Tab-separated table of C-alpha atoms and ligand atoms in Angstrom:
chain	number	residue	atom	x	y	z
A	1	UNK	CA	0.000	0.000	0.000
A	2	UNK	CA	1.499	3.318	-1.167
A	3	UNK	CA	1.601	5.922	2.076
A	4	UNK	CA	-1.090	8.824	1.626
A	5	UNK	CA	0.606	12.297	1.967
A	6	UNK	CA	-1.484	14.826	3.673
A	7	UNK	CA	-4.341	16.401	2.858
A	8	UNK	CA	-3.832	20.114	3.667
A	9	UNK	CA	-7.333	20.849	2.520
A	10	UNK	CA	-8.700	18.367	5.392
A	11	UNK	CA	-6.438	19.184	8.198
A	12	UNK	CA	-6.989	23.222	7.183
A	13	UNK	CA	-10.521	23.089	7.746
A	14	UNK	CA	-10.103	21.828	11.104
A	15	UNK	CA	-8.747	25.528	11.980
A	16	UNK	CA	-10.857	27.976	11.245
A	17	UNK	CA	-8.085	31.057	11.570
A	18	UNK	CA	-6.847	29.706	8.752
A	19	UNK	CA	-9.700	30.672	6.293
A	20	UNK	CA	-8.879	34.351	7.097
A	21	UNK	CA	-5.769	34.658	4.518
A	22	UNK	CA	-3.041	35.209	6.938
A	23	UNK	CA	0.051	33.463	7.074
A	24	UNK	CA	1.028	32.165	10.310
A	25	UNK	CA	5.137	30.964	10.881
A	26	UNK	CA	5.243	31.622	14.262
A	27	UNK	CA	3.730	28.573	15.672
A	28	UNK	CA	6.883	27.705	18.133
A	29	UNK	CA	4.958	30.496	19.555
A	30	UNK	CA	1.537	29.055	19.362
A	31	UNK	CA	-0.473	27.690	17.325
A	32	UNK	CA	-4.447	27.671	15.667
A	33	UNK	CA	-7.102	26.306	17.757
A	34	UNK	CA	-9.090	23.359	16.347
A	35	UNK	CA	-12.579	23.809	16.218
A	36	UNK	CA	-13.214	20.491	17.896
A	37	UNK	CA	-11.448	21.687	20.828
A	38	UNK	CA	-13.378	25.162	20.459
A	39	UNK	CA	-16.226	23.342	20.347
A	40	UNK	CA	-15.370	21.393	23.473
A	41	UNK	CA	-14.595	24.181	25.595
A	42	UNK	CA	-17.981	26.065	24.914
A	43	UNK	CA	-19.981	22.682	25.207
A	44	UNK	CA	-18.351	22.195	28.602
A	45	UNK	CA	-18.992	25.809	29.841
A	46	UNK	CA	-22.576	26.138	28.367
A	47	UNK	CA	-23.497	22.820	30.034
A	48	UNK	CA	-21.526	21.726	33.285
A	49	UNK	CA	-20.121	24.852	34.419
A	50	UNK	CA	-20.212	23.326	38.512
A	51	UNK	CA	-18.345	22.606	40.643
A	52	UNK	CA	-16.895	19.020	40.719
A	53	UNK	CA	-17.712	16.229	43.654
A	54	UNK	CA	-20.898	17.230	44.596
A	55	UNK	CA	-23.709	14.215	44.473
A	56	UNK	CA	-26.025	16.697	42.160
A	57	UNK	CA	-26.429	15.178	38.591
A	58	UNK	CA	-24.530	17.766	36.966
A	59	UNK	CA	-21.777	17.808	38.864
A	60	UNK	CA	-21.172	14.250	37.958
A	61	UNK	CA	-21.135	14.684	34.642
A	62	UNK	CA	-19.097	17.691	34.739
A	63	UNK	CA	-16.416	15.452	36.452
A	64	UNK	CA	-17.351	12.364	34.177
A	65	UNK	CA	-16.686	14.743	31.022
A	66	UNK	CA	-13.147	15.902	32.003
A	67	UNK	CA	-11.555	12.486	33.366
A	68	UNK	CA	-12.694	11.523	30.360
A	69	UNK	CA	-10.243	13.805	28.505
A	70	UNK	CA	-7.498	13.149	31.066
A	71	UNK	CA	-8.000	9.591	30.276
A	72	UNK	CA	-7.321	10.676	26.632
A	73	UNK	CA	-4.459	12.913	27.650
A	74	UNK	CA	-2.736	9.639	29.575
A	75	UNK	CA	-3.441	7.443	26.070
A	76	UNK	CA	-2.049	10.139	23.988
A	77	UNK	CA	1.055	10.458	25.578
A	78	UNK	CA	1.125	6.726	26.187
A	79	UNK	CA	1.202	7.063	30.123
A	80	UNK	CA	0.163	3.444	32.083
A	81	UNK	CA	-2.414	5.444	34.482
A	82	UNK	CA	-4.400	8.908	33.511
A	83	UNK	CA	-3.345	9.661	37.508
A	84	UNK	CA	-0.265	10.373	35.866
A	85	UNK	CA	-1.520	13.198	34.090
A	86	UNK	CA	-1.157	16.552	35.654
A	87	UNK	CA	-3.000	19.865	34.278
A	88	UNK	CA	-1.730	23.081	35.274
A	89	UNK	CA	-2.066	27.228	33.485
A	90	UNK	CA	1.595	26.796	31.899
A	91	UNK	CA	5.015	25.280	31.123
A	92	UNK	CA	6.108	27.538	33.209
A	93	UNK	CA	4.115	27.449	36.173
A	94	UNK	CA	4.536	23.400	35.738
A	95	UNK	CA	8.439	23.486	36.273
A	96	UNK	CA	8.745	25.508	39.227
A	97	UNK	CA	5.902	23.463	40.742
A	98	UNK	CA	8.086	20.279	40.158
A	99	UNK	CA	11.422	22.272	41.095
A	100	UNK	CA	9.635	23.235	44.260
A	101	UNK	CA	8.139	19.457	44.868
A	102	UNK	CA	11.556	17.790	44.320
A	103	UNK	CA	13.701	20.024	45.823
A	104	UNK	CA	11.543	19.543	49.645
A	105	UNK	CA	13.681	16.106	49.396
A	106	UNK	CA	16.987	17.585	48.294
A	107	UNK	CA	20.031	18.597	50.490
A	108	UNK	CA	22.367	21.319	50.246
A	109	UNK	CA	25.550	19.847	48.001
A	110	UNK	CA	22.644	17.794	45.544
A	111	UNK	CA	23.358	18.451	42.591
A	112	UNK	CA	20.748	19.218	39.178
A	113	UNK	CA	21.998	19.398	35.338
A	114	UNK	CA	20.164	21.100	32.972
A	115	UNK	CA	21.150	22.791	29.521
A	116	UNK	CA	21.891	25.970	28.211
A	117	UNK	CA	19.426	25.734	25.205
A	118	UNK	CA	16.503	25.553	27.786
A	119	UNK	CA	13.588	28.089	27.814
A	120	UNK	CA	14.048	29.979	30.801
A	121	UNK	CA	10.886	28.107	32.282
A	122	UNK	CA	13.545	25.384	32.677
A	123	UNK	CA	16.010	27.125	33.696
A	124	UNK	CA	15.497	29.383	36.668
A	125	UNK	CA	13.145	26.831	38.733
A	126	UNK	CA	16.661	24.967	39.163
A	127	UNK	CA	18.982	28.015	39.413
A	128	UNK	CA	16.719	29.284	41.638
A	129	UNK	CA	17.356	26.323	44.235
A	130	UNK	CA	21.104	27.195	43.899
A	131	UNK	CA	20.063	29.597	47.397
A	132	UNK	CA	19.632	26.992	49.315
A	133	UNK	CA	22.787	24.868	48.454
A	134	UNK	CA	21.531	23.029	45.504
A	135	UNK	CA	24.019	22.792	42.819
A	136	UNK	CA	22.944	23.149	38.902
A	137	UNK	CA	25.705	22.399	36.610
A	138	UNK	CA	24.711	23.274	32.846
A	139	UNK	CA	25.184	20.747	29.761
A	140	UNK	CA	26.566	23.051	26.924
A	141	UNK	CA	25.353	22.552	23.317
A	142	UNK	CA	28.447	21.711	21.416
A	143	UNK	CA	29.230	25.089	19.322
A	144	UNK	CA	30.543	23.558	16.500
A	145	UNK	CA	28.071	20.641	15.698
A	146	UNK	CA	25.138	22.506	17.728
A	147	UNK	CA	24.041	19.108	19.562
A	148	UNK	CA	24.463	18.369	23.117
A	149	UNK	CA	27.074	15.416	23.474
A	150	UNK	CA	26.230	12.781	25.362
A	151	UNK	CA	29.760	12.491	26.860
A	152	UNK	CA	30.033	15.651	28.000
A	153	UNK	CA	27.122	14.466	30.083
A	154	UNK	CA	28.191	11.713	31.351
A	155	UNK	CA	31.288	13.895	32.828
A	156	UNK	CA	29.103	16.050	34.656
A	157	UNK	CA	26.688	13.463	36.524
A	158	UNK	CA	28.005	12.602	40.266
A	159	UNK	CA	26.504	10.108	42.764
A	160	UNK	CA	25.327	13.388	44.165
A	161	UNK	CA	23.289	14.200	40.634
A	162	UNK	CA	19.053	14.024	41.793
A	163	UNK	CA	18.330	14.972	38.450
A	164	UNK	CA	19.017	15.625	34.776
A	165	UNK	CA	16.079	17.654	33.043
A	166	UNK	CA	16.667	18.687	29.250
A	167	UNK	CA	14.665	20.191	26.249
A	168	UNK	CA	13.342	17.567	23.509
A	169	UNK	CA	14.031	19.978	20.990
A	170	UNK	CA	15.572	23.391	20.634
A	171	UNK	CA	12.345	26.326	20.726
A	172	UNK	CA	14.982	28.286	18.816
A	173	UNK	CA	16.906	25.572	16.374
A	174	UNK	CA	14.022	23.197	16.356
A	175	UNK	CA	16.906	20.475	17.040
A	176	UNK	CA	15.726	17.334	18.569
A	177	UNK	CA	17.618	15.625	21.458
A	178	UNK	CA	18.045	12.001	21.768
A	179	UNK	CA	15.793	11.901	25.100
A	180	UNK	CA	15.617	7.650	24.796
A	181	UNK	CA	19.228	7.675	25.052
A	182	UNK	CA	19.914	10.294	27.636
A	183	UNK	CA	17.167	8.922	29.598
A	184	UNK	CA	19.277	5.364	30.052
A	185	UNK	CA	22.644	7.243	30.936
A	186	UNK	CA	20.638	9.680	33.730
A	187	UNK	CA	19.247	6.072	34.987
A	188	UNK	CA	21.733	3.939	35.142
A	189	UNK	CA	23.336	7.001	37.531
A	190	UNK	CA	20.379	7.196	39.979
A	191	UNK	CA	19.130	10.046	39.094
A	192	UNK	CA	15.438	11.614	37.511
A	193	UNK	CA	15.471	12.953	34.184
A	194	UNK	CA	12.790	15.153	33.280
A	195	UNK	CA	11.952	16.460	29.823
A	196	UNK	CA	10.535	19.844	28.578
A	197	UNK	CA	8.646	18.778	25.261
A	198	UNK	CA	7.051	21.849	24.343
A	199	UNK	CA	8.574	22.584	21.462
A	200	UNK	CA	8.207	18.466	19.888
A	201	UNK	CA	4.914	17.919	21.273
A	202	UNK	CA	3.007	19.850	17.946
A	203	UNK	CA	5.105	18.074	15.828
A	204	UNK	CA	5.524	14.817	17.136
A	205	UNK	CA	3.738	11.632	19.056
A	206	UNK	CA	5.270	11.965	22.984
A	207	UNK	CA	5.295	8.684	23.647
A	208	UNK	CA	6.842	8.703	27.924
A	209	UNK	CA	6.935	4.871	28.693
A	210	UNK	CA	9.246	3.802	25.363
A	211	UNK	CA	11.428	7.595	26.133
A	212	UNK	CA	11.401	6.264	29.825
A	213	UNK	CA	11.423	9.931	31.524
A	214	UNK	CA	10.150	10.529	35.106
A	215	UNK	CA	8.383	13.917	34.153
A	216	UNK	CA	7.535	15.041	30.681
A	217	UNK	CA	5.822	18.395	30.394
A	218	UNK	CA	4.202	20.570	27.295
A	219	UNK	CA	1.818	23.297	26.490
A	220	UNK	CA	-1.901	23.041	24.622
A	221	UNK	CA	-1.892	26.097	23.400
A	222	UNK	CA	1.423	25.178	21.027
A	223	UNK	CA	-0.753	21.721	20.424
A	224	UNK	CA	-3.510	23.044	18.394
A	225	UNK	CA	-5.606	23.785	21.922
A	226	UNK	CA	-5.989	26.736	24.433
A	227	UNK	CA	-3.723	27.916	26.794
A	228	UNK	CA	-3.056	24.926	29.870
A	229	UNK	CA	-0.404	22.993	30.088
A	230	UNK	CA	0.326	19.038	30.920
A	231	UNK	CA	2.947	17.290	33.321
A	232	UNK	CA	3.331	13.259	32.885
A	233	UNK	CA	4.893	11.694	35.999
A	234	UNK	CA	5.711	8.191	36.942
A	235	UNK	CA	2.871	7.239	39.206
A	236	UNK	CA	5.346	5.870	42.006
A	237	UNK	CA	7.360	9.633	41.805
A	238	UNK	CA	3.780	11.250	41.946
A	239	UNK	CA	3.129	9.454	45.136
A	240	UNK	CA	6.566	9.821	47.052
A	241	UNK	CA	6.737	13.373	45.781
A	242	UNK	CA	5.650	15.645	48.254
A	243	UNK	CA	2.291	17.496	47.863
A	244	UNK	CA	2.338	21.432	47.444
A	245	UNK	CA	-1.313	21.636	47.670
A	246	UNK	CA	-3.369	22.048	50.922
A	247	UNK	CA	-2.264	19.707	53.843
A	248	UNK	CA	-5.397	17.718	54.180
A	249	UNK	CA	-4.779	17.068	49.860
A	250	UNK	CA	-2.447	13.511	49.123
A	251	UNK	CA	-4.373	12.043	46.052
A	252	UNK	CA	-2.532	12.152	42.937
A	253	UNK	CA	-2.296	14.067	41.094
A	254	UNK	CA	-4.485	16.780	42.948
A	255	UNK	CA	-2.165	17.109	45.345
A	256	UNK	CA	0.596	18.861	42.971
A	257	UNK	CA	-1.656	20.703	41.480
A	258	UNK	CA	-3.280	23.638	43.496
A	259	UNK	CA	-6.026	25.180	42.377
A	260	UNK	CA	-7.147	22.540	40.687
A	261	UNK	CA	-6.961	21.675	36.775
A	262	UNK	CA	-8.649	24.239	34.505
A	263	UNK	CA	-11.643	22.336	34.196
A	264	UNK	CA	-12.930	23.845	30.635
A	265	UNK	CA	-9.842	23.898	28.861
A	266	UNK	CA	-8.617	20.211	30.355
A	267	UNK	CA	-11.677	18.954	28.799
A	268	UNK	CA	-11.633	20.811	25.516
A	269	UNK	CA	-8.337	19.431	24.996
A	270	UNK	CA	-10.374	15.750	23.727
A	271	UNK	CA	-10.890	17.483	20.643
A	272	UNK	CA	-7.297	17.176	20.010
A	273	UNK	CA	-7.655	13.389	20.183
A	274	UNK	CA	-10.851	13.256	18.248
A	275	UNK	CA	-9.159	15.322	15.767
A	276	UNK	CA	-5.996	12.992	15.562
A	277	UNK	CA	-8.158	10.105	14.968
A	278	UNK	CA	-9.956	12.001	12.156
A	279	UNK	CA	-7.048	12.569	10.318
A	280	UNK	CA	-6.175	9.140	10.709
A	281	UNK	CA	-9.255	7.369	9.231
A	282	UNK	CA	-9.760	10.045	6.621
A	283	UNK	CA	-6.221	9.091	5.466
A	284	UNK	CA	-6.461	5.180	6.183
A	285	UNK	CA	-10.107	4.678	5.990
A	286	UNK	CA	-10.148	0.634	5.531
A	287	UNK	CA	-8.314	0.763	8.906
A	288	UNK	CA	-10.245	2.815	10.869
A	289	UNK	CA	-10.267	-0.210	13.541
A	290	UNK	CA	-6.679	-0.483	15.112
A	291	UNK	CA	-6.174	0.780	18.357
A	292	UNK	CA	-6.550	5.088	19.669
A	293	UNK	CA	-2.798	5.294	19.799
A	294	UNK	CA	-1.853	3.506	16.636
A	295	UNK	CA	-4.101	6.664	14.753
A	296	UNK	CA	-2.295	8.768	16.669
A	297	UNK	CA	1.076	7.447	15.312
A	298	UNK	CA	0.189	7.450	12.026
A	299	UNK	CA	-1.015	10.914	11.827
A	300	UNK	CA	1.823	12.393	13.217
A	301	UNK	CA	3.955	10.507	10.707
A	302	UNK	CA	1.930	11.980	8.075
A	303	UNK	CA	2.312	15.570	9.941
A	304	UNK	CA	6.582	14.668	10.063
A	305	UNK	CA	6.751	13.861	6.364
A	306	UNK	CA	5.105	16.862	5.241
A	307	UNK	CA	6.991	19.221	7.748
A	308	UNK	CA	9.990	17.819	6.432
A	309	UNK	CA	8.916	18.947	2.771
A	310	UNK	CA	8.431	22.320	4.115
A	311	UNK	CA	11.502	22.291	6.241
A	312	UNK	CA	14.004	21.081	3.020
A	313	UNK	CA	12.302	23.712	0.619
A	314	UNK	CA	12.611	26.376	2.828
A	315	UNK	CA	16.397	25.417	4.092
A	316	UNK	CA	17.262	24.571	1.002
A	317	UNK	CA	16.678	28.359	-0.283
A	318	UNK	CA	17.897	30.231	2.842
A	319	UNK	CA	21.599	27.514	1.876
A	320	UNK	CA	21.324	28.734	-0.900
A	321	UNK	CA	22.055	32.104	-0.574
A	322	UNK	CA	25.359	33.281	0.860
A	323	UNK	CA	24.607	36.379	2.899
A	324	UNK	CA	22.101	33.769	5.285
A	325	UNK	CA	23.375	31.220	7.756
A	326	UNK	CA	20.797	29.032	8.971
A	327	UNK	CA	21.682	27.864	12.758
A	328	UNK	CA	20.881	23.947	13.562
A	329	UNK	CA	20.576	20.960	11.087
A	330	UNK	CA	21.056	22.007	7.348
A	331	UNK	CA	18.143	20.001	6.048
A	332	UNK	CA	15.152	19.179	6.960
A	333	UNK	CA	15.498	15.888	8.182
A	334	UNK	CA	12.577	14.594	10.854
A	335	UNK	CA	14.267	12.442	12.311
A	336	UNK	CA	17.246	15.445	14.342
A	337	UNK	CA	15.048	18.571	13.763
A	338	UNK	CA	10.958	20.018	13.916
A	339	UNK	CA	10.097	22.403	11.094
A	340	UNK	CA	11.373	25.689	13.458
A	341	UNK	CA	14.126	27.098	11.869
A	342	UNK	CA	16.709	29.979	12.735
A	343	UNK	CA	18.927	31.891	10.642
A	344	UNK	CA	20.607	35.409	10.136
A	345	UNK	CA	21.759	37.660	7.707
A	346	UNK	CA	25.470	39.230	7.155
A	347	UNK	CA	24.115	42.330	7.180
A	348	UNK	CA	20.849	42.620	7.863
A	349	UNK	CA	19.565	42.723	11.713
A	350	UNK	CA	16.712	40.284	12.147
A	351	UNK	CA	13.910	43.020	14.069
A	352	UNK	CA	14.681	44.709	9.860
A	353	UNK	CA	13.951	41.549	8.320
A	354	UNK	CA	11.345	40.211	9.826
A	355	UNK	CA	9.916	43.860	9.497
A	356	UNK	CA	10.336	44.013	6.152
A	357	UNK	CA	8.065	40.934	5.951
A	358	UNK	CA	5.162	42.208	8.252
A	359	UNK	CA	3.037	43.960	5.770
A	360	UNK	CA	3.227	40.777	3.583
A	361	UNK	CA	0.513	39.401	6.467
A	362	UNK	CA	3.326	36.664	6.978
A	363	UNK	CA	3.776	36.242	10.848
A	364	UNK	CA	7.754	35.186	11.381
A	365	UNK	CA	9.885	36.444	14.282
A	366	UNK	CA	12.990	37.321	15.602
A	367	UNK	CA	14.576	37.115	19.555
A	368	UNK	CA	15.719	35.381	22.346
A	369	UNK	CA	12.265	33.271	22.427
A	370	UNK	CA	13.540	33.393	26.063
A	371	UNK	CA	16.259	30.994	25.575
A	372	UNK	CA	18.940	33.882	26.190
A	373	UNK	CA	21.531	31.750	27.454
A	374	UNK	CA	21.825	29.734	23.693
A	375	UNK	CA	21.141	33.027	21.928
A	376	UNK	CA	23.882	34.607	23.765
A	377	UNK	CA	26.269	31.384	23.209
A	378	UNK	CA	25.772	31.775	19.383
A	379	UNK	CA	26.717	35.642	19.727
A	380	UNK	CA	23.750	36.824	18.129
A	381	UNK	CA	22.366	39.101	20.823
A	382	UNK	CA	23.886	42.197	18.469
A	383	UNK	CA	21.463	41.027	15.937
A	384	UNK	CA	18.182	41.188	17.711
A	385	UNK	CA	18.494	37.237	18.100
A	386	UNK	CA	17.872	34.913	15.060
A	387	UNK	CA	15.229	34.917	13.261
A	388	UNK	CA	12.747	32.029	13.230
A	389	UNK	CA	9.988	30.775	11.179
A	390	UNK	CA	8.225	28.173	12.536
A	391	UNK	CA	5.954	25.469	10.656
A	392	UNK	CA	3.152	22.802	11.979
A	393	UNK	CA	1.162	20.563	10.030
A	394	UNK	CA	-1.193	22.832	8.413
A	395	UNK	CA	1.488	24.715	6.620
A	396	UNK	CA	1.489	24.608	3.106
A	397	UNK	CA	3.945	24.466	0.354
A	398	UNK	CA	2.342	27.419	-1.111
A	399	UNK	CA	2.787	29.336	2.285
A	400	UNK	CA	6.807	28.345	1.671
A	401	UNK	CA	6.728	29.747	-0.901
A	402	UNK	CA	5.150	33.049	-1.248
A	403	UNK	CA	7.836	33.418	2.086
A	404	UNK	CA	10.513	33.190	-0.249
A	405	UNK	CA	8.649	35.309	-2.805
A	406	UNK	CA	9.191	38.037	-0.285
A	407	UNK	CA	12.678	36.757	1.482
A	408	UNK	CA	13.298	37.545	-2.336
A	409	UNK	CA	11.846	41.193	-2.500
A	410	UNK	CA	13.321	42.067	1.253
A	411	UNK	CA	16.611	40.527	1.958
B	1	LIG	C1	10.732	24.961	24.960
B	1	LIG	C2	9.763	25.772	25.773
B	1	LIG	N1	9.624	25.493	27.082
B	1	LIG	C3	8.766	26.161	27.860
B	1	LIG	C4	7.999	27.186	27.363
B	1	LIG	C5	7.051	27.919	28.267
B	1	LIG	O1	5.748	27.474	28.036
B	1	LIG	P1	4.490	28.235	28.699
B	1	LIG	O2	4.241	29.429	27.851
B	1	LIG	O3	3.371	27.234	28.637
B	1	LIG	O4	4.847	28.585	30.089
B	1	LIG	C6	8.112	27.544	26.014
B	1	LIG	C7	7.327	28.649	25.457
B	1	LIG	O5	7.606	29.161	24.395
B	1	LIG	C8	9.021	26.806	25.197
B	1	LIG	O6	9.163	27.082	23.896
């Protein structure tokens, strides 16, 4: 059977920002909202808008309706329990709640590794633990290849290591990390590795039990949903972990997360699963059968292949010409980088580029994207930062390439 390639015209009317003409490249920053999940979130506020564990009807069924789409979440992601899935307002706000957690069972002289090509969000919850005598060692990205290498790991873990916690891939270089592989190494030391997927989860399936991490965290609004945020952990680390919530809380995972999950958006997010499974059996329709998570698979292979097309077309122009540099893998292969790409000009600064391109109704960007510490590794703080154009599924060749209609008219 010959593999189907995408069908833009399917997957586009799924989003219906997209009908409006506008190009968007900046999804690293976030991206469309399905309808489904629109649809969700409304259906869920116009209907069940209660509180949760009372014994009135509705308040059942409020509850019913959004362990339903945690019990989604866990199958997406491939977690063993849908305990294991934690909501919470933000990346962010996730991180320091599990720097704060962890950290109630660390000592002065423990020691944490994390990168410099994080996000801030995972980067200050562990710096900030350096005040009370937690040490945070950082894993450089290699300048010269731009990957992290695994034995320059491998020198920085001590017994005294608690944990290793890493980006999947780059939110600036869209470079993907070898998480399966630094996940064994962090192991076999004793220590937790946690992962900050944010920038793979929209492009591909997060799959925590065959990656093997302890924590894996993204955010909805990047995954085609509105703006919450998800935390997988290892049931047994949920339950040892100490609480943060009020005293009388222990269940998991209530317990880490005060406040409660956003009940609305948690729920809305089962559109994204209905959604994947669409694409699936509109693409494979005599299989429409197998198993949730084997539709999820294949979609997001079909979503990979065609971000790769994007990805070469567009990398293969910027190579092309010799006053650009593109930063991170020089093709678009899926299998080391997503479809968010970085580059600068010679002599151009990136806020005049991407500019230039604003009144083409093109959204791009340039900046940090808060990951200062690799921006300011590469020495491109003098030019605003890189900048960075950033593709999902629903990008289309077209898009590419009335971009490099007006790369062509600007640069
Ligand atoms: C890699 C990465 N981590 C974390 C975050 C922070 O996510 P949130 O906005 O949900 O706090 C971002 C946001 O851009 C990101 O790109």
């Amino acid at each position: 059977m010959t593999q189907p390639t995408l069908d833009l015209d399917f997957v586009r009317s799924y989003f219906p920002a997209l009908q409006n003409g506008f190009v968007f490249m900046d999804n690293a920053g976030g991206s469309q909202t399905l309808k489904p999940v629109v649809d969700k979130l409304s259906e869920y506020l116009l209907n069940y808008d209660v509180q949760h564990g009372a014994s009135y009807e509705i308040s059942q069924k409020a509850g019913e309706r959004v362990d339903y789409a945690q019990a989604e979440l866990a199958k997406l992601v491939n977690a063993a329990d849908p305990k294991e899935i934690v909501m919470g307002p933000s990346s962010t706000m996730m991180l320091r709640i599990l720097s704060l957690t962890l950290s109630k069972a660390w000592q002065p002289g423990d020691e944490v590794i994390t990168t410099n090509s994080e996000h801030e969000a995972n980067s200050s919850p562990w710096t900030d633990l350096e005040d009370k005598g937690i040490v945070v060692k950082f894993w450089e990205v290699n300048l010269e290849t731009l990957e992290l290498d695994i034995d320059d790991l491998k020198a920085l873990i001590t017994d005294k290591t608690k944990l290793v916690t890493i980006t999947h891939a780059s939110n600036v270089l869209g470079t993907i990390n070898p998480v399966a592989e630094i996940s064994k190494v962090v192991h076999e030391a004793g220590a937790l590795f946690s992962v900050d997927g944010v920038a793979l989860a929209p492009h591909r399936l997060v799959d925590v039990q065959a990656w093997d991490v302890d924590f894996y965290v993204f955010s909805c609004y990047k995954v085609y949903g509105p703006h919450c945020a998800l935390m997988y952990g290892k049931l047994h680390l949920l339950e040892e972990m100490a609480g943060i919530n009020h005293y009388f809380i222990d269940q998991v995972p209530y317990k880490i997360q005060p406040g409660n999950r956003n009940f609305e958006m948690t729920y809305s997010m089962s559109g994204l699963t209905d959604y994947l499974q669409e694409v699936h059996d509109h693409h494979y329709p005599e299989n429409a059968d197998i198993y949730d998570q084997q539709k999820y698979a294949k979609t997001f292979d079909l979503f990979a292949e065609h971000e790769e097309k994007l990805s070469n077309r567009l990398i293969e122009y910027l190579n092309g010409r010799d006053d650009i540099t593109v930063i991170g893998v020089p093709n678009g292969d899926r299998n080391k980088r997503v479809a968010t790409i970085a580059f600068h000009h010679d002599t151009m600064s990136s806020p005049d580029i991407v500019e230039k391109v604003d009144p083409y109704k093109i959204g791009i960007r340039y900046g940090d994207f808060y990951a200062k510490k690799i921006v300011e590794a590469l020495g491109l703080v003098e030019k605003g930062g890189p900048v960075r154009v950033s593709f999902v599924h629903y990008n289309t060749m077209e898009e590419v390439e009335a971009l490099i209609s007006v790369f062509e008219n600007v640069l």
